[in-house]
PDB file of C-alpha atoms in Angstrom:
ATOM      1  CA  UNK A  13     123.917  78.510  90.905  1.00 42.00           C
ATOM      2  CA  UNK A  14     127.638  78.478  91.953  1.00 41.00           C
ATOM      3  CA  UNK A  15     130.248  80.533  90.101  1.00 42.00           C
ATOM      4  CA  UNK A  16     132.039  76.908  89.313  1.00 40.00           C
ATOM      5  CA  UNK A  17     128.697  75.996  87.292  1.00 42.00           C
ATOM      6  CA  UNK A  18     128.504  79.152  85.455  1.00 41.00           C
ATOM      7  CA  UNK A  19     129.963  80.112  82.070  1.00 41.00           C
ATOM      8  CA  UNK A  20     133.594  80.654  80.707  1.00 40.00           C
ATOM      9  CA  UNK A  21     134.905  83.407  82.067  1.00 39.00           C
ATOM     10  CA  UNK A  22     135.434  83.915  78.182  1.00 37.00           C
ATOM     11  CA  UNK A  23     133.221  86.624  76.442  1.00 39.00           C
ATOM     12  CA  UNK A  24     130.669  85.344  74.342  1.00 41.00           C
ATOM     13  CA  UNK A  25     131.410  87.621  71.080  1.00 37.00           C
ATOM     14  CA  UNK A  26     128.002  85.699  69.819  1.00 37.00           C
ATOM     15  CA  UNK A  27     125.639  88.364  68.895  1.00 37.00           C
ATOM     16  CA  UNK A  28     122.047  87.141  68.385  1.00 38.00           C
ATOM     17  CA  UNK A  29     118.410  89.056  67.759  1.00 37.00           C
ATOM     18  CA  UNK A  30     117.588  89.939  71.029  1.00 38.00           C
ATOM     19  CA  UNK A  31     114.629  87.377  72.833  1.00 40.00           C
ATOM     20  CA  UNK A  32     111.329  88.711  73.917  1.00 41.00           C
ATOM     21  CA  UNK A  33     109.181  87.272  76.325  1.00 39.00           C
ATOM     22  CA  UNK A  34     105.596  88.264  75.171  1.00 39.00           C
ATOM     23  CA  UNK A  35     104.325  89.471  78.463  1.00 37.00           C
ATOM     24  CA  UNK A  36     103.509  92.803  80.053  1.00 36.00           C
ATOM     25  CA  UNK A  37     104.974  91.800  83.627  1.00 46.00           C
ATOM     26  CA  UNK A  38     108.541  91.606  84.093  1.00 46.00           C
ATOM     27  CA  UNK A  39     109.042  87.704  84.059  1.00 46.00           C
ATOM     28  CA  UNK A  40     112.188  85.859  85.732  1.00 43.00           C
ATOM     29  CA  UNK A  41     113.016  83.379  82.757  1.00 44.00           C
ATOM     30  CA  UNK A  42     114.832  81.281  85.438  1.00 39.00           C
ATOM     31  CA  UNK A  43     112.134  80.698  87.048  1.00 37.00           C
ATOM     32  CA  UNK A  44     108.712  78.606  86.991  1.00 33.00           C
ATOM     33  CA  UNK A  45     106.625  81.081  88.505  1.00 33.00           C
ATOM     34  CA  UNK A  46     106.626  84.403  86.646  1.00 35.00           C
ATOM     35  CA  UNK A  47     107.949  87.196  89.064  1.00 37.00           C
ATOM     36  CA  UNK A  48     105.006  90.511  89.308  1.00 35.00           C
ATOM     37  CA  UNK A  49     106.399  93.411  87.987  1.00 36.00           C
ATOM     38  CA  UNK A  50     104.963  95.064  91.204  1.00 34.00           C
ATOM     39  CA  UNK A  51     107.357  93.190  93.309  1.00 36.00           C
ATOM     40  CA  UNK A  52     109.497  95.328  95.738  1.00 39.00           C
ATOM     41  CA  UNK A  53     113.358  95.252  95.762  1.00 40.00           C
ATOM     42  CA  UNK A  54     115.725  96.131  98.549  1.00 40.00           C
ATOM     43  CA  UNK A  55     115.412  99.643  99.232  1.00 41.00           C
ATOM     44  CA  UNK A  56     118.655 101.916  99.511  1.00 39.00           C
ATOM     45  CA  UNK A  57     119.777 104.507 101.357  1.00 39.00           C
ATOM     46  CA  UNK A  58     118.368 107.994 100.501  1.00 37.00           C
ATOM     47  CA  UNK A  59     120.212 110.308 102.976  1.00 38.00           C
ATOM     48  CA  UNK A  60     121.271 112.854 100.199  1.00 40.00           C
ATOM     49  CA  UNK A  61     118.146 112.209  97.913  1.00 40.00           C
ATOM     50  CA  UNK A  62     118.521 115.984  96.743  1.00 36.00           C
ATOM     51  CA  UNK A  63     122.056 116.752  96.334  1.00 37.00           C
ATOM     52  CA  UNK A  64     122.514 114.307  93.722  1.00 39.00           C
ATOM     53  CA  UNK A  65     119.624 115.517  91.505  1.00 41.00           C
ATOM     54  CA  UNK A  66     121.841 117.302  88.912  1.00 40.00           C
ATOM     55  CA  UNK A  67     124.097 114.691  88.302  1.00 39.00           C
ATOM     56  CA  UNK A  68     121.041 111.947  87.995  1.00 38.00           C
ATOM     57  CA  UNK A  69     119.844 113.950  85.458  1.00 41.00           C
ATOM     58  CA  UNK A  70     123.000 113.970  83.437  1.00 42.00           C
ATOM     59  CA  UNK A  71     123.259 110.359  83.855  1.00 45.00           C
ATOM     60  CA  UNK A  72     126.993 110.834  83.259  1.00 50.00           C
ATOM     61  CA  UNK A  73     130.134 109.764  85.149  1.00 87.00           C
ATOM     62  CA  UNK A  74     130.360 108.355  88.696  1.00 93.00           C
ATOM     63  CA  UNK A  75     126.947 108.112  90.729  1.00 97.00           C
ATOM     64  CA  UNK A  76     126.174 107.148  94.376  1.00 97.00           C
ATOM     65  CA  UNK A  77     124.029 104.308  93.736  1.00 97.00           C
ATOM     66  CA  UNK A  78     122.650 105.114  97.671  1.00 96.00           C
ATOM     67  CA  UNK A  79     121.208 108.913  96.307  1.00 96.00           C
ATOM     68  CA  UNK A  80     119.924 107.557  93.021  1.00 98.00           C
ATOM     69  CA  UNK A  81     115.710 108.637  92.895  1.00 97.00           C
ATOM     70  CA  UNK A  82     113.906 105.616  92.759  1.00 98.00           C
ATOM     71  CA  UNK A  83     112.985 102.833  94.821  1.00 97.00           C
ATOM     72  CA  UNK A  84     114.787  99.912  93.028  1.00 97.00           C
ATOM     73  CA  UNK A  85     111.408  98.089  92.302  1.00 97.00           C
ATOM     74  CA  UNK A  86     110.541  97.474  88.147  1.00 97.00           C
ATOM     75  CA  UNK A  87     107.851  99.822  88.469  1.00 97.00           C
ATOM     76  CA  UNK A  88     109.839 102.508  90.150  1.00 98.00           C
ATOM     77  CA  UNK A  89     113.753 101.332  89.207  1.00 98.00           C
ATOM     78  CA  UNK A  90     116.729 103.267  90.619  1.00 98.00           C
ATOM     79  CA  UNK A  91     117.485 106.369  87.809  1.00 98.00           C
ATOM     80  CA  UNK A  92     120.572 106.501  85.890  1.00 97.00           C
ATOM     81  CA  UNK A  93     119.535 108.826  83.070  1.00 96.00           C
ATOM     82  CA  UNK A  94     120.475 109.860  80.047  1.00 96.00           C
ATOM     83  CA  UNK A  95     123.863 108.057  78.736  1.00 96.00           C
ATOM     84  CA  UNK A  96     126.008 109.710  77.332  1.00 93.00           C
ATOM     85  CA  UNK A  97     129.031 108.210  78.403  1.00 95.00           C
ATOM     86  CA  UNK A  98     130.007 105.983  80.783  1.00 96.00           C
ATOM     87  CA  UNK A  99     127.828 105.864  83.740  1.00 97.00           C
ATOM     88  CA  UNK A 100     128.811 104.047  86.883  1.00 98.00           C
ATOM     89  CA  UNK A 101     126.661 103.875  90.289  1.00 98.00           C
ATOM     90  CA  UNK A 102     128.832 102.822  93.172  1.00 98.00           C
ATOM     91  CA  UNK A 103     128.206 100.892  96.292  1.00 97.00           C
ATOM     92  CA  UNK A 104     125.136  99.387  95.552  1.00 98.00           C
ATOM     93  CA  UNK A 105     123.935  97.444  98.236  1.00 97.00           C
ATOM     94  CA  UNK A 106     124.408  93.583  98.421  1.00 98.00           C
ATOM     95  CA  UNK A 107     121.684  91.277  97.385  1.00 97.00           C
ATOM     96  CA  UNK A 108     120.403  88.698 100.033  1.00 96.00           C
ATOM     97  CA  UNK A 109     119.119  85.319  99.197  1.00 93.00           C
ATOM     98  CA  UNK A 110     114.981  85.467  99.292  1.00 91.00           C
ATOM     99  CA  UNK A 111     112.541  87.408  97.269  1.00 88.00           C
ATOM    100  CA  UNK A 112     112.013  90.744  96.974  1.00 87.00           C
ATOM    101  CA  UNK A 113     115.828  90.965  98.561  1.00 92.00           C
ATOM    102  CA  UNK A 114     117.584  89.215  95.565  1.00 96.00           C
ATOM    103  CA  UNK A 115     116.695  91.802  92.974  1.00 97.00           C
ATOM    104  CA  UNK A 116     117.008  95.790  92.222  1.00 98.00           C
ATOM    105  CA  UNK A 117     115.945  97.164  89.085  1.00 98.00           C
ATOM    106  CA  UNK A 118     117.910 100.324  87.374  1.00 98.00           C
ATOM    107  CA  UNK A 119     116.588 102.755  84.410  1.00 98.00           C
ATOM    108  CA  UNK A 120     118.797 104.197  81.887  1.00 98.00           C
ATOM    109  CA  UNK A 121     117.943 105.741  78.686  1.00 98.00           C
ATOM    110  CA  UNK A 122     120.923 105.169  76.072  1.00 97.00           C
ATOM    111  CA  UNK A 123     121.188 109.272  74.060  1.00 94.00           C
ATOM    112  CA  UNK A 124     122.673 107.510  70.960  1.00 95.00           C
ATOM    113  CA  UNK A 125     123.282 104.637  68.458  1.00 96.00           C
ATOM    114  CA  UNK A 126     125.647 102.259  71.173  1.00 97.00           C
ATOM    115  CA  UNK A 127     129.310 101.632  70.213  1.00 96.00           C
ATOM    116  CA  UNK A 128     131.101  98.389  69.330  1.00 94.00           C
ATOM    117  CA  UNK A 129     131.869  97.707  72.562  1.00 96.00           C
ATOM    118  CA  UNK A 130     128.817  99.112  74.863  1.00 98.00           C
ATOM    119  CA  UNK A 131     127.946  97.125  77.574  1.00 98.00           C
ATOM    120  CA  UNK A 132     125.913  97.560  80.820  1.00 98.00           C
ATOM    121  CA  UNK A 133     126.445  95.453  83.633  1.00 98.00           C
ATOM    122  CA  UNK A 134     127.733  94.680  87.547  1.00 98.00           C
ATOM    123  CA  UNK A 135     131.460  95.069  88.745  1.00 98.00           C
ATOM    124  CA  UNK A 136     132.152  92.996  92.124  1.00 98.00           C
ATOM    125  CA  UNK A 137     134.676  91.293  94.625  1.00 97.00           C
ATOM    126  CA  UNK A 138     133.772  88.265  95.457  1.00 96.00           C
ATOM    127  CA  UNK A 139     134.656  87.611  99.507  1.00 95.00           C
ATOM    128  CA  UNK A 140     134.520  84.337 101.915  1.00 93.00           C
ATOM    129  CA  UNK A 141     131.103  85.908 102.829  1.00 93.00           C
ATOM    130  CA  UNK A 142     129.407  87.055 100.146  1.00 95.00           C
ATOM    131  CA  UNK A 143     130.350  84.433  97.109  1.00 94.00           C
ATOM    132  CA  UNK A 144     127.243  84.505  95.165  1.00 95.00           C
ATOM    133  CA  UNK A 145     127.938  87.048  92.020  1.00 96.00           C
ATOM    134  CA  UNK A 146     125.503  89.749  90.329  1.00 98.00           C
ATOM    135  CA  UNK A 147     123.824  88.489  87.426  1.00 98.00           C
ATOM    136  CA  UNK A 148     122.304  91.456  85.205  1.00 98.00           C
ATOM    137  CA  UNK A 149     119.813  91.210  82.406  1.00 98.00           C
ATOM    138  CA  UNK A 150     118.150  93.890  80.149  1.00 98.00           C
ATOM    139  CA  UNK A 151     114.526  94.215  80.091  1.00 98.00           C
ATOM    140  CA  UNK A 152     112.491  96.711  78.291  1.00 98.00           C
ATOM    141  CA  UNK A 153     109.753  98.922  80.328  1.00 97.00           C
ATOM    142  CA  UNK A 154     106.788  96.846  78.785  1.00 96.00           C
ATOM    143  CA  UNK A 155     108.536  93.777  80.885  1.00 96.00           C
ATOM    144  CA  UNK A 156     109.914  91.953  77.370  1.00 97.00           C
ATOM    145  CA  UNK A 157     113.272  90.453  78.454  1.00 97.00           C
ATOM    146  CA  UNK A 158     116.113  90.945  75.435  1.00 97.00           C
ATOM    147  CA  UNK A 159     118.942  89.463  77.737  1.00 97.00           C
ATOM    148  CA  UNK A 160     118.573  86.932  80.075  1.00 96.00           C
ATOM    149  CA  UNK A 161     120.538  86.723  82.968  1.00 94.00           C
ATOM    150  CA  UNK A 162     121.951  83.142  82.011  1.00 92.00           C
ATOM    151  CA  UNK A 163     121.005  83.147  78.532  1.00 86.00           C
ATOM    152  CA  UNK A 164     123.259  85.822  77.175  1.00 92.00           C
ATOM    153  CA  UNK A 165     126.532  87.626  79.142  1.00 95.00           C
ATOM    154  CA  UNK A 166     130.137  87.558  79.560  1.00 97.00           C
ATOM    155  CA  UNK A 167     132.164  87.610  82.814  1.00 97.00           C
ATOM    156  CA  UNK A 168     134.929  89.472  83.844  1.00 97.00           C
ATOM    157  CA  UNK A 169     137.730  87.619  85.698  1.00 96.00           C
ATOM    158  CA  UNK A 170     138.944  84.091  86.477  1.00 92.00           C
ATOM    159  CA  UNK A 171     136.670  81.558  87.897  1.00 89.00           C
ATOM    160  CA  UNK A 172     136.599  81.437  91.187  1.00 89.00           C
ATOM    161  CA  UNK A 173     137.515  85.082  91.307  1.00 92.00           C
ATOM    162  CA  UNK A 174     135.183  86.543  88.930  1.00 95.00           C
ATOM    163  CA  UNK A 175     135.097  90.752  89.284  1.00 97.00           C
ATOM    164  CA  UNK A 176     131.898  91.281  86.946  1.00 98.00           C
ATOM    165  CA  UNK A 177     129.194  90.459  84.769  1.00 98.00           C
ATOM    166  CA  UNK A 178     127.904  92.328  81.958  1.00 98.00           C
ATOM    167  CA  UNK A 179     125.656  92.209  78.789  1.00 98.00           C
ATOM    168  CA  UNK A 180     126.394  93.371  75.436  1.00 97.00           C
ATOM    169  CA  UNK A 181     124.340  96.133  74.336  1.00 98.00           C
ATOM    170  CA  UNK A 182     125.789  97.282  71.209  1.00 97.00           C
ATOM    171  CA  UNK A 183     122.723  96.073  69.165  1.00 97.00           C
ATOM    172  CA  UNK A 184     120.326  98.609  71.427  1.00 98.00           C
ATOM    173  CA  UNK A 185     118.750 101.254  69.429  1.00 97.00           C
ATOM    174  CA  UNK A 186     118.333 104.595  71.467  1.00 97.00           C
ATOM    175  CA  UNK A 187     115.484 104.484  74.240  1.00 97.00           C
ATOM    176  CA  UNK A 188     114.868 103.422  77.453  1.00 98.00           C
ATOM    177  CA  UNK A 189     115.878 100.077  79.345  1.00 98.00           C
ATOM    178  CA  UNK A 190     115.607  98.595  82.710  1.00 98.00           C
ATOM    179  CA  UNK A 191     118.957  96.788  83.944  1.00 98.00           C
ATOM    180  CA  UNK A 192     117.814  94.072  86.289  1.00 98.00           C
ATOM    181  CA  UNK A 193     120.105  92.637  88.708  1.00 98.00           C
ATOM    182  CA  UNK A 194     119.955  89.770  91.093  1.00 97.00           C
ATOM    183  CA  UNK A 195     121.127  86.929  93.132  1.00 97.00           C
ATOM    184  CA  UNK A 196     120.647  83.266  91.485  1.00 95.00           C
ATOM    185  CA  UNK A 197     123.264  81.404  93.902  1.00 91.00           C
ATOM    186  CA  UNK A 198     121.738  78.878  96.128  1.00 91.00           C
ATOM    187  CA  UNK A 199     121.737  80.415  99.742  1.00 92.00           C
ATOM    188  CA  UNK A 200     123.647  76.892 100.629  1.00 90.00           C
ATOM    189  CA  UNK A 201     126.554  78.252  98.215  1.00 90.00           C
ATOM    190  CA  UNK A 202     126.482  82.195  99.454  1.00 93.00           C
ATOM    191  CA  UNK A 203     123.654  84.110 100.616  1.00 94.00           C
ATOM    192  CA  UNK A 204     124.630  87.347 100.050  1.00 96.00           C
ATOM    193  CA  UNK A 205     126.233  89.048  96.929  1.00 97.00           C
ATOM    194  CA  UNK A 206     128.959  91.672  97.813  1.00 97.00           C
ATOM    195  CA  UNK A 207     128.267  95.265  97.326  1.00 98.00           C
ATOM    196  CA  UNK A 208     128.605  95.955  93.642  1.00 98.00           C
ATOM    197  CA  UNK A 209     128.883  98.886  91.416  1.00 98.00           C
ATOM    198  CA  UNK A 210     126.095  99.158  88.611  1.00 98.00           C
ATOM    199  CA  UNK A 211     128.065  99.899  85.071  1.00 98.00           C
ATOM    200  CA  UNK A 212     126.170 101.353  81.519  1.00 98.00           C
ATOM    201  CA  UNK A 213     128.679 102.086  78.935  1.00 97.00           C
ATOM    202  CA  UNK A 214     127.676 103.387  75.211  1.00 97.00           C
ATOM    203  CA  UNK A 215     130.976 102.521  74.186  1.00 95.00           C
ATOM    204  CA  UNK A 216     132.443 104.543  71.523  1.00 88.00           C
TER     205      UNK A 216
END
C-alpha cells in the first residue's frame, strides 16, 4: 500500500470495542495466509545488551531500541516494560520488504488505567529511499488482534510527508500488550521503511 492510498492524515476520534481475532497465533488480518506466531523478525543490534537493563526495567523515558532484551519475534518481542509514562525506543531499525524482515514485535505492560489521550505507535521521516511508512497494531500475548494495522489508527503529518502512525489506546485496561509493527507498502512503491522510533504513551 502507498501512503497516497492510505487514510486521512486526520485522526479518527472513532472509538469502537476493540476486535478479536479468535486464534492463539498471532494472525496478519491483511493477509490470506495467517502469519505463525513463531515467525522471526529482524534482529537488532545488542552491543550494550547489559547496560541498558535498569532502564528496560523502568520502561520509562527514552530507550535505545538497539539494547532493548528481546529478539523482536512475537514469541520473544523487544521489552519496553512497565509504563509509566511516556516511553520512547529510538532508532529502530528499518523494515525491508519480505517476510520475517517486514515485522518486529515490542512488549509493554501499561502500570495504570490509560489517559484520554494514550497512544502507542511509530514516529518516522519518510526519505526518497525508504517511502514505505510503519504501520503498528496492538495485539494481546494470546495472539487476539484489538487494532489492526489498517483497520483502526491515525497518522501524523501531511500526506505525502507523513511523520507517524499510532493507535489509540485509551480504552486498554492495565496488562500486557504486544505492539506489532511492519511494512505493508508494495516493494514496487518503497522497499524499505526508514528507521523509526517506537512510541507508548499512557497519556495523562
Amino acid at each position: 500500500m502507498s501512503a497516497s492510498d492510505t487514510p486521512s492524515a486526520t485522526p479518527d476520534v472513532t472509538t469502537s470495542a476493540p476486535e478479536e481475532t479468535p486464534t492463539t497465533e498471532e494472525p496478519v488480518e491483511e493477509s490470506s495466509t495467517p502469519q505463525s506466531a513463531s515467525t522471526e523478525a529482524p534482529q537488532t543490534s545488542s552491543e550494550d545488551d547489559t547496560s541498558g537493563d535498569d532502564e528496560q526495567q523502568t520502561g520509562d523515558g527514552d530507550l535505545d531500541c538497539g539494547s532493548l532484551a528481546g529478539s523482536g519475534t512475537f514469541t520473544d518481542p523487544l521489552q519496553l516494560g512497565p509504563v509509566d509514562g511516556p516511553v520512547i525506543a529510538r532508532n529502530c531499525p528499518a523494515l525491508t520488504s519480505g517476510s520475517p524482515f517486514n515485522v518486529r514485535y515490542f512488549s509493554f505492560t501499561l502500570s495504570g488505567t490509560p489517559g484520554s489521550n494514550a497512544h502507542a505507535g511509530a514516529s518516522f521521516v519518510l526519505t526518497q529511499s525508504a517511502l514505505g511508512p510503519v504501520y503498528p497494531a496492538i495485539v494481546q500475548p494470546s495472539g487476539w488482534v484489538l487494532k489492526n494495522s489498517l483497520g483502526s489508527g491515525y497518522w501524523t503529518g501531511t500526506e505525502p510527508d507523513f511523520t507517524g502512525r499510532y493507535q489509540q489506546i485509551q480504552d486498554l485496561a492495565p496488562g500486557t500488550y504486544i505492539l506489532r509493527t511492519e511494512k505493508l507498502d508494495s516493494p514496487l512503491h518503497s522497499l524499505s521503511t526508514p528507521p523509526y522510533d517506537v512510541v507508548v504513551d499512557p497519556g495523562d
